Amino acid sequence: MTGRGIVLLVLAGLLLAVAPLVGDRYVVSVLTTVLWFAYVGQAWNVMMGFSGLLSLGHALYVGLGAYVSAALFVHYGVGPWAGMLLAMLVSVAVGTFIGFLGFRFGVKGVHFSLLTIAFAEVARIGFDHIQWLGGSGGLFLPVEAGASDPLNLRGSPTLFYYVILALVLGALALSRVLLHSRLGYQWLAVREDPEAAEAVGVDLFRARMTAVAVSSALTALGGVFQAFYFNNLFPEQVFSMGRSIEIILPAIVGGIGTLIGPILGAFILTPLGEGLTFLIEAGGLDLPGLKQLFYGVALVTIVVFRPEGVWPWLARRLRLVRQPGEEG
């Protein structure tokens, strides 16, 4: 990244840091939603963007993280910071099991994607019938009005805003470290040409399983945040195919395989979607599915006009990254 790019990145971080101090409750709410999609989009990007594994059922890991941490809190009084560890372990265990089935039995490409969808759907149906977790009626977390307890993620919207901002920055830093590590270069080699990567000594199974483990663990943290932010969980919402699509859209729009792409994509899609919803409600219209239609149109537009995503094009236009052949 060029000096100009670093300066703009720092300024963007500072603006996000002071946003709750100047914005009202609604602005903080929208920004929290944007950052949540930026975070889970970055987590999904580890699998698809870095290692070329297309998962269309990533809502599975959101739901597992959310339900495990929420159940521990509701039934046993275990706080989210401790509950997130078990939530991550459960998600990693399920993710690696799916990966084992896929990679050991040669399930590739679109068939692997269908496998991820199948497990998410099984979870949606299964959790709908587990009464200990609320079943179809939902699992509700206790809320005490006016309480401020950061150790249990109880507090104002501003508290949750800074938590998700920290998660986004942490995921960005971790992704950068991984991408420039030996493992990251192996992922890129596997993504570009698995046969060639294997020929030069890359363990395809190990590299792919590691990508699944990292991605599922990170996504589970997003589920923990969702559970304590909204204080209610419904299987039809948490594990839905629509949620999986919303998770992958930021990375596709912003730029798959890039570090900034998922964040930029979330800042493009989510405010536009929220604005569309606001206009529909303000006009007194009843147009179910219009938001999903908007996302579909946005996706088609990006695929046709900017197939590599918005970030690579924007970075070149504004000279935020070094061009091939430039020194320094």
Short mmCIF file of C-alpha atoms in Angstrom, two decimals:
data_model
loop_
_atom_site.label_atom_id
_atom_site.label_comp_id
_atom_site.label_asym_id
_atom_site.label_seq_id
_atom_site.Cartn_x
_atom_site.Cartn_y
_atom_site.Cartn_z
CA MET A 1 0.00 0.00 0.00
CA THR A 2 1.27 3.49 -0.84
CA GLY A 3 1.77 6.29 1.67
CA ARG A 4 -1.48 7.85 0.48
CA GLY A 5 -3.29 4.59 1.09
CA ILE A 6 -1.90 4.27 4.62
CA VAL A 7 -2.92 7.85 5.44
CA LEU A 8 -6.46 7.28 4.18
CA LEU A 9 -6.70 4.03 6.12
CA VAL A 10 -5.62 5.76 9.33
CA LEU A 11 -8.10 8.60 8.75
CA ALA A 12 -10.89 6.10 8.15
CA GLY A 13 -10.00 4.36 11.41
CA LEU A 14 -10.05 7.66 13.30
CA LEU A 15 -13.44 8.59 11.83
CA LEU A 16 -14.87 5.25 12.89
CA ALA A 17 -13.40 5.69 16.37
CA VAL A 18 -15.14 9.05 16.93
CA ALA A 19 -18.38 8.23 15.07
CA PRO A 20 -20.40 7.37 18.22
CA LEU A 21 -19.37 10.69 19.74
CA VAL A 22 -20.96 12.72 16.95
CA GLY A 23 -23.67 10.40 15.60
CA ASP A 24 -27.06 9.64 17.10
CA ARG A 25 -28.36 6.23 18.17
CA TYR A 26 -29.61 5.34 14.69
CA VAL A 27 -26.24 6.13 13.06
CA VAL A 28 -24.45 4.00 15.65
CA SER A 29 -26.90 1.16 14.99
CA VAL A 30 -26.35 1.29 11.23
CA LEU A 31 -22.57 1.48 11.61
CA THR A 32 -22.64 -1.49 13.99
CA THR A 33 -24.52 -3.51 11.37
CA VAL A 34 -22.07 -2.41 8.68
CA LEU A 35 -19.09 -3.44 10.79
CA TRP A 36 -20.68 -6.79 11.64
CA PHE A 37 -21.07 -7.65 7.96
CA ALA A 38 -17.53 -6.38 7.32
CA TYR A 39 -16.26 -8.73 10.03
CA VAL A 40 -18.09 -11.89 8.93
CA GLY A 41 -17.31 -11.02 5.31
CA GLN A 42 -13.62 -10.95 6.21
CA ALA A 43 -13.99 -14.29 7.99
CA TRP A 44 -15.61 -15.85 4.91
CA ASN A 45 -12.90 -14.29 2.74
CA VAL A 46 -10.29 -16.46 4.47
CA MET A 47 -11.89 -19.54 2.92
CA MET A 48 -12.90 -18.29 -0.52
CA GLY A 49 -10.60 -15.35 -1.09
CA PHE A 50 -7.40 -16.84 0.28
CA SER A 51 -7.78 -20.56 -0.40
CA GLY A 52 -10.50 -20.81 -3.06
CA LEU A 53 -13.07 -22.77 -1.01
CA LEU A 54 -16.58 -21.58 -1.80
CA SER A 55 -18.82 -21.88 1.24
CA LEU A 56 -22.49 -20.98 0.76
CA GLY A 57 -23.55 -22.09 4.22
CA HIS A 58 -21.46 -19.84 6.45
CA ALA A 59 -24.53 -18.93 8.50
CA LEU A 60 -23.94 -22.33 10.12
CA TYR A 61 -20.93 -20.99 12.04
CA VAL A 62 -22.71 -17.78 12.97
CA GLY A 63 -25.57 -19.82 14.39
CA LEU A 64 -23.35 -22.26 16.25
CA GLY A 65 -21.34 -19.46 17.83
CA ALA A 66 -24.50 -17.59 18.77
CA TYR A 67 -26.37 -20.55 20.25
CA VAL A 68 -23.44 -22.04 22.17
CA SER A 69 -22.54 -18.76 23.87
CA ALA A 70 -26.18 -17.79 24.48
CA ALA A 71 -27.06 -21.19 25.95
CA LEU A 72 -24.09 -21.07 28.32
CA PHE A 73 -25.12 -17.59 29.44
CA VAL A 74 -28.84 -18.32 29.83
CA HIS A 75 -28.63 -21.74 31.47
CA TYR A 76 -25.32 -21.64 33.36
CA GLY A 77 -24.44 -17.96 33.74
CA VAL A 78 -21.21 -18.30 31.75
CA GLY A 79 -20.19 -14.93 30.33
CA PRO A 80 -19.63 -14.36 26.61
CA TRP A 81 -15.87 -13.95 26.88
CA ALA A 82 -15.57 -17.49 28.27
CA GLY A 83 -18.44 -18.80 26.17
CA MET A 84 -16.82 -17.62 22.96
CA LEU A 85 -13.99 -20.12 23.45
CA LEU A 86 -16.37 -23.08 23.45
CA ALA A 87 -18.35 -21.48 20.63
CA MET A 88 -15.21 -21.28 18.52
CA LEU A 89 -14.23 -24.86 19.36
CA VAL A 90 -17.66 -26.19 18.41
CA SER A 91 -17.64 -24.26 15.12
CA VAL A 92 -14.12 -25.43 14.30
CA ALA A 93 -15.09 -29.03 15.08
CA VAL A 94 -18.11 -28.86 12.77
CA GLY A 95 -16.22 -26.96 10.09
CA THR A 96 -13.32 -29.40 10.03
CA PHE A 97 -15.77 -32.32 9.95
CA ILE A 98 -17.39 -30.82 6.85
CA GLY A 99 -13.94 -30.19 5.40
CA PHE A 100 -12.86 -33.76 6.16
CA LEU A 101 -15.91 -35.15 4.36
CA GLY A 102 -15.33 -32.89 1.39
CA PHE A 103 -11.56 -33.13 0.99
CA ARG A 104 -11.10 -36.80 1.83
CA PHE A 105 -13.83 -37.89 -0.57
CA GLY A 106 -12.90 -35.50 -3.38
CA VAL A 107 -15.91 -33.18 -3.09
CA LYS A 108 -14.84 -30.07 -5.01
CA GLY A 109 -16.17 -26.84 -6.46
CA VAL A 110 -19.91 -26.45 -6.55
CA HIS A 111 -20.40 -29.82 -4.86
CA PHE A 112 -18.45 -28.61 -1.83
CA SER A 113 -20.64 -25.49 -1.79
CA LEU A 114 -23.74 -27.69 -1.78
CA LEU A 115 -22.27 -29.65 1.12
CA THR A 116 -21.93 -26.46 3.18
CA ILE A 117 -25.53 -25.50 2.35
CA ALA A 118 -26.74 -28.94 3.39
CA PHE A 119 -25.15 -28.72 6.84
CA ALA A 120 -26.55 -25.23 7.40
CA GLU A 121 -30.03 -26.46 6.48
CA VAL A 122 -29.70 -29.49 8.75
CA ALA A 123 -28.75 -27.15 11.60
CA ARG A 124 -31.69 -24.85 10.86
CA ILE A 125 -34.16 -27.72 10.98
CA GLY A 126 -32.48 -29.42 13.94
CA PHE A 127 -32.28 -26.32 16.15
CA ASP A 128 -35.92 -25.63 15.34
CA HIS A 129 -36.79 -28.73 17.40
CA ILE A 130 -34.40 -28.38 20.35
CA GLN A 131 -36.63 -27.03 23.10
CA TRP A 132 -33.69 -26.57 25.49
CA LEU A 133 -32.50 -23.89 23.05
CA GLY A 134 -35.94 -22.37 22.61
CA GLY A 135 -36.90 -24.28 19.48
CA SER A 136 -38.84 -22.36 16.87
CA GLY A 137 -40.05 -19.96 19.57
CA GLY A 138 -36.57 -18.54 19.95
CA LEU A 139 -33.93 -18.26 22.65
CA PHE A 140 -33.97 -14.97 24.58
CA LEU A 141 -31.14 -13.53 26.63
CA PRO A 142 -31.96 -11.66 29.85
CA VAL A 143 -31.66 -7.90 29.60
CA GLU A 144 -31.52 -5.47 32.50
CA ALA A 145 -32.52 -1.94 31.52
CA GLY A 146 -29.75 0.60 32.02
CA ALA A 147 -27.21 -2.03 33.04
CA SER A 148 -23.57 -1.55 32.07
CA ASP A 149 -21.57 -4.75 32.36
CA PRO A 150 -18.86 -5.08 29.70
CA LEU A 151 -17.72 -8.43 31.11
CA ASN A 152 -21.09 -9.88 30.14
CA LEU A 153 -21.58 -7.72 27.03
CA ARG A 154 -24.42 -5.85 28.65
CA GLY A 155 -24.55 -2.16 27.96
CA SER A 156 -25.32 0.64 25.54
CA PRO A 157 -25.17 0.48 21.73
CA THR A 158 -21.88 2.38 21.93
CA LEU A 159 -20.31 -0.49 23.86
CA PHE A 160 -21.30 -2.96 21.16
CA TYR A 161 -20.09 -0.58 18.47
CA TYR A 162 -16.58 -0.46 19.89
CA VAL A 163 -16.56 -4.25 20.40
CA ILE A 164 -17.40 -4.94 16.76
CA LEU A 165 -14.96 -2.24 15.61
CA ALA A 166 -12.22 -3.99 17.58
CA LEU A 167 -13.23 -7.32 16.00
CA VAL A 168 -13.03 -5.83 12.50
CA LEU A 169 -9.60 -4.33 13.13
CA GLY A 170 -8.41 -7.56 14.71
CA ALA A 171 -9.68 -9.65 11.79
CA LEU A 172 -8.03 -7.25 9.34
CA ALA A 173 -4.69 -7.46 11.16
CA LEU A 174 -4.90 -11.24 11.47
CA SER A 175 -5.81 -11.64 7.80
CA ARG A 176 -2.84 -9.51 6.76
CA VAL A 177 -0.45 -11.55 8.92
CA LEU A 178 -1.85 -14.83 7.59
CA LEU A 179 -1.82 -13.68 3.98
CA HIS A 180 1.87 -12.77 4.17
CA SER A 181 2.88 -15.90 6.06
CA ARG A 182 4.05 -19.22 4.66
CA LEU A 183 0.55 -20.59 5.23
CA GLY A 184 -0.94 -17.66 3.34
CA TYR A 185 1.28 -18.27 0.33
CA GLN A 186 0.26 -21.92 0.42
CA TRP A 187 -3.39 -20.89 0.43
CA LEU A 188 -2.86 -18.66 -2.59
CA ALA A 189 -1.04 -21.44 -4.43
CA VAL A 190 -3.88 -23.87 -3.67
CA ARG A 191 -6.42 -21.30 -4.81
CA GLU A 192 -4.70 -20.61 -8.12
CA ASP A 193 -3.65 -24.14 -9.10
CA PRO A 194 -4.11 -27.03 -6.62
CA GLU A 195 -2.28 -29.55 -8.80
CA ALA A 196 0.76 -27.31 -9.22
CA ALA A 197 0.77 -26.49 -5.50
CA GLU A 198 0.71 -30.17 -4.62
CA ALA A 199 3.51 -30.84 -7.10
CA VAL A 200 5.82 -28.41 -5.27
CA GLY A 201 5.12 -29.97 -1.88
CA VAL A 202 2.05 -28.17 -0.51
CA ASP A 203 -0.16 -30.45 1.60
CA LEU A 204 -3.56 -29.64 0.04
CA PHE A 205 -5.58 -31.35 2.76
CA ARG A 206 -3.76 -29.61 5.60
CA ALA A 207 -3.84 -26.17 3.95
CA ARG A 208 -7.56 -26.39 3.20
CA MET A 209 -8.47 -27.73 6.62
CA THR A 210 -6.54 -24.89 8.26
CA ALA A 211 -8.44 -22.34 6.16
CA VAL A 212 -11.77 -23.90 7.19
CA ALA A 213 -10.75 -23.91 10.87
CA VAL A 214 -9.64 -20.27 10.88
CA SER A 215 -12.69 -19.09 8.95
CA SER A 216 -15.20 -21.01 11.09
CA ALA A 217 -13.59 -19.82 14.33
CA LEU A 218 -13.67 -16.18 13.27
CA THR A 219 -17.26 -16.47 12.04
CA ALA A 220 -18.32 -18.01 15.37
CA LEU A 221 -17.15 -14.84 17.11
CA GLY A 222 -19.52 -12.92 14.87
CA GLY A 223 -22.29 -15.22 16.09
CA VAL A 224 -21.43 -14.53 19.74
CA PHE A 225 -21.64 -10.81 19.08
CA GLN A 226 -24.98 -11.20 17.30
CA ALA A 227 -26.50 -13.17 20.18
CA PHE A 228 -25.60 -10.57 22.82
CA TYR A 229 -26.36 -7.58 20.62
CA PHE A 230 -29.89 -8.60 19.59
CA ASN A 231 -30.62 -10.73 22.70
CA ASN A 232 -32.75 -13.20 20.74
CA LEU A 233 -32.09 -16.10 18.40
CA PHE A 234 -34.41 -17.83 15.95
CA PRO A 235 -33.17 -20.78 13.85
CA GLU A 236 -35.10 -19.62 10.79
CA GLN A 237 -33.15 -16.36 10.84
CA VAL A 238 -29.73 -17.34 12.16
CA PHE A 239 -29.15 -20.38 9.93
CA SER A 240 -31.05 -19.16 6.88
CA MET A 241 -29.64 -19.32 3.37
CA GLY A 242 -30.40 -15.61 3.07
CA ARG A 243 -28.03 -14.87 5.95
CA SER A 244 -25.28 -16.89 4.28
CA ILE A 245 -25.72 -14.85 1.11
CA GLU A 246 -25.58 -11.59 3.08
CA ILE A 247 -22.31 -12.76 4.64
CA ILE A 248 -20.57 -13.36 1.31
CA LEU A 249 -21.86 -10.29 -0.55
CA PRO A 250 -19.50 -7.71 1.05
CA ALA A 251 -16.43 -9.64 -0.09
CA ILE A 252 -17.83 -10.19 -3.58
CA VAL A 253 -18.76 -6.53 -4.02
CA GLY A 254 -15.59 -5.17 -2.39
CA GLY A 255 -13.15 -7.67 -3.86
CA ILE A 256 -12.65 -11.35 -3.04
CA GLY A 257 -9.16 -12.15 -1.81
CA THR A 258 -8.36 -8.57 -0.79
CA LEU A 259 -7.97 -7.26 2.75
CA ILE A 260 -10.02 -4.08 2.39
CA GLY A 261 -12.61 -5.49 -0.02
CA PRO A 262 -15.02 -7.04 2.54
CA ILE A 263 -14.97 -3.86 4.62
CA LEU A 264 -15.58 -1.59 1.63
CA GLY A 265 -18.30 -3.91 0.35
CA ALA A 266 -20.11 -3.77 3.68
CA PHE A 267 -19.94 0.03 3.68
CA ILE A 268 -21.44 0.07 0.19
CA LEU A 269 -24.20 -2.52 0.56
CA THR A 270 -25.49 -2.13 4.11
CA PRO A 271 -26.16 1.65 4.13
CA LEU A 272 -27.85 1.39 0.73
CA GLY A 273 -29.98 -1.50 1.96
CA GLU A 274 -30.89 0.33 5.16
CA GLY A 275 -31.69 3.47 3.18
CA LEU A 276 -33.95 1.50 0.88
CA THR A 277 -35.75 -0.02 3.86
CA PHE A 278 -36.20 3.44 5.41
CA LEU A 279 -37.68 4.85 2.20
CA ILE A 280 -40.08 1.92 1.88
CA GLU A 281 -41.30 2.33 5.45
CA ALA A 282 -41.52 6.11 5.14
CA GLY A 283 -43.64 5.73 2.02
CA GLY A 284 -45.97 3.31 3.76
CA LEU A 285 -45.30 0.65 1.14
CA ASP A 286 -45.43 -3.11 1.63
CA LEU A 287 -42.82 -4.56 -0.70
CA PRO A 288 -41.43 -7.77 0.81
CA GLY A 289 -38.29 -9.04 -0.85
CA LEU A 290 -37.30 -5.67 -2.33
CA LYS A 291 -34.13 -5.55 -0.25
CA GLN A 292 -33.10 -8.98 -1.52
CA LEU A 293 -33.87 -7.84 -5.06
CA PHE A 294 -31.62 -4.84 -4.52
CA TYR A 295 -28.78 -7.10 -3.35
CA GLY A 296 -29.29 -9.28 -6.41
CA VAL A 297 -29.11 -6.30 -8.75
CA ALA A 298 -25.99 -5.01 -6.96
CA LEU A 299 -24.34 -8.40 -7.30
CA VAL A 300 -25.12 -8.69 -11.01
CA THR A 301 -23.85 -5.14 -11.58
CA ILE A 302 -20.55 -5.90 -9.87
CA VAL A 303 -20.09 -9.19 -11.70
CA VAL A 304 -20.71 -7.53 -15.07
CA PHE A 305 -18.85 -4.23 -14.67
CA ARG A 306 -16.30 -4.88 -11.88
CA PRO A 307 -15.80 -8.66 -11.66
CA GLU A 308 -12.71 -8.23 -9.48
CA GLY A 309 -14.64 -6.04 -7.02
CA VAL A 310 -14.76 -2.34 -6.21
CA TRP A 311 -11.62 -2.14 -4.06
CA PRO A 312 -9.01 -3.19 -6.67
CA TRP A 313 -10.48 -0.72 -9.17
CA LEU A 314 -10.74 2.08 -6.60
CA ALA A 315 -7.24 1.43 -5.28
CA ARG A 316 -5.79 1.73 -8.79
CA ARG A 317 -7.74 4.88 -9.61
CA LEU A 318 -6.71 6.62 -6.38
CA ARG A 319 -3.22 5.08 -6.44
CA LEU A 320 -3.65 3.58 -2.98
CA VAL A 321 -1.56 0.51 -3.80
CA ARG A 322 1.74 0.21 -5.59
CA GLN A 323 1.51 -0.63 -9.25
CA PRO A 324 3.68 -3.37 -10.79
CA GLY A 325 7.15 -2.03 -11.51
CA GLU A 326 7.00 0.79 -8.95
CA GLU A 327 9.88 0.97 -6.51
CA GLY A 328 9.63 1.12 -2.77
#
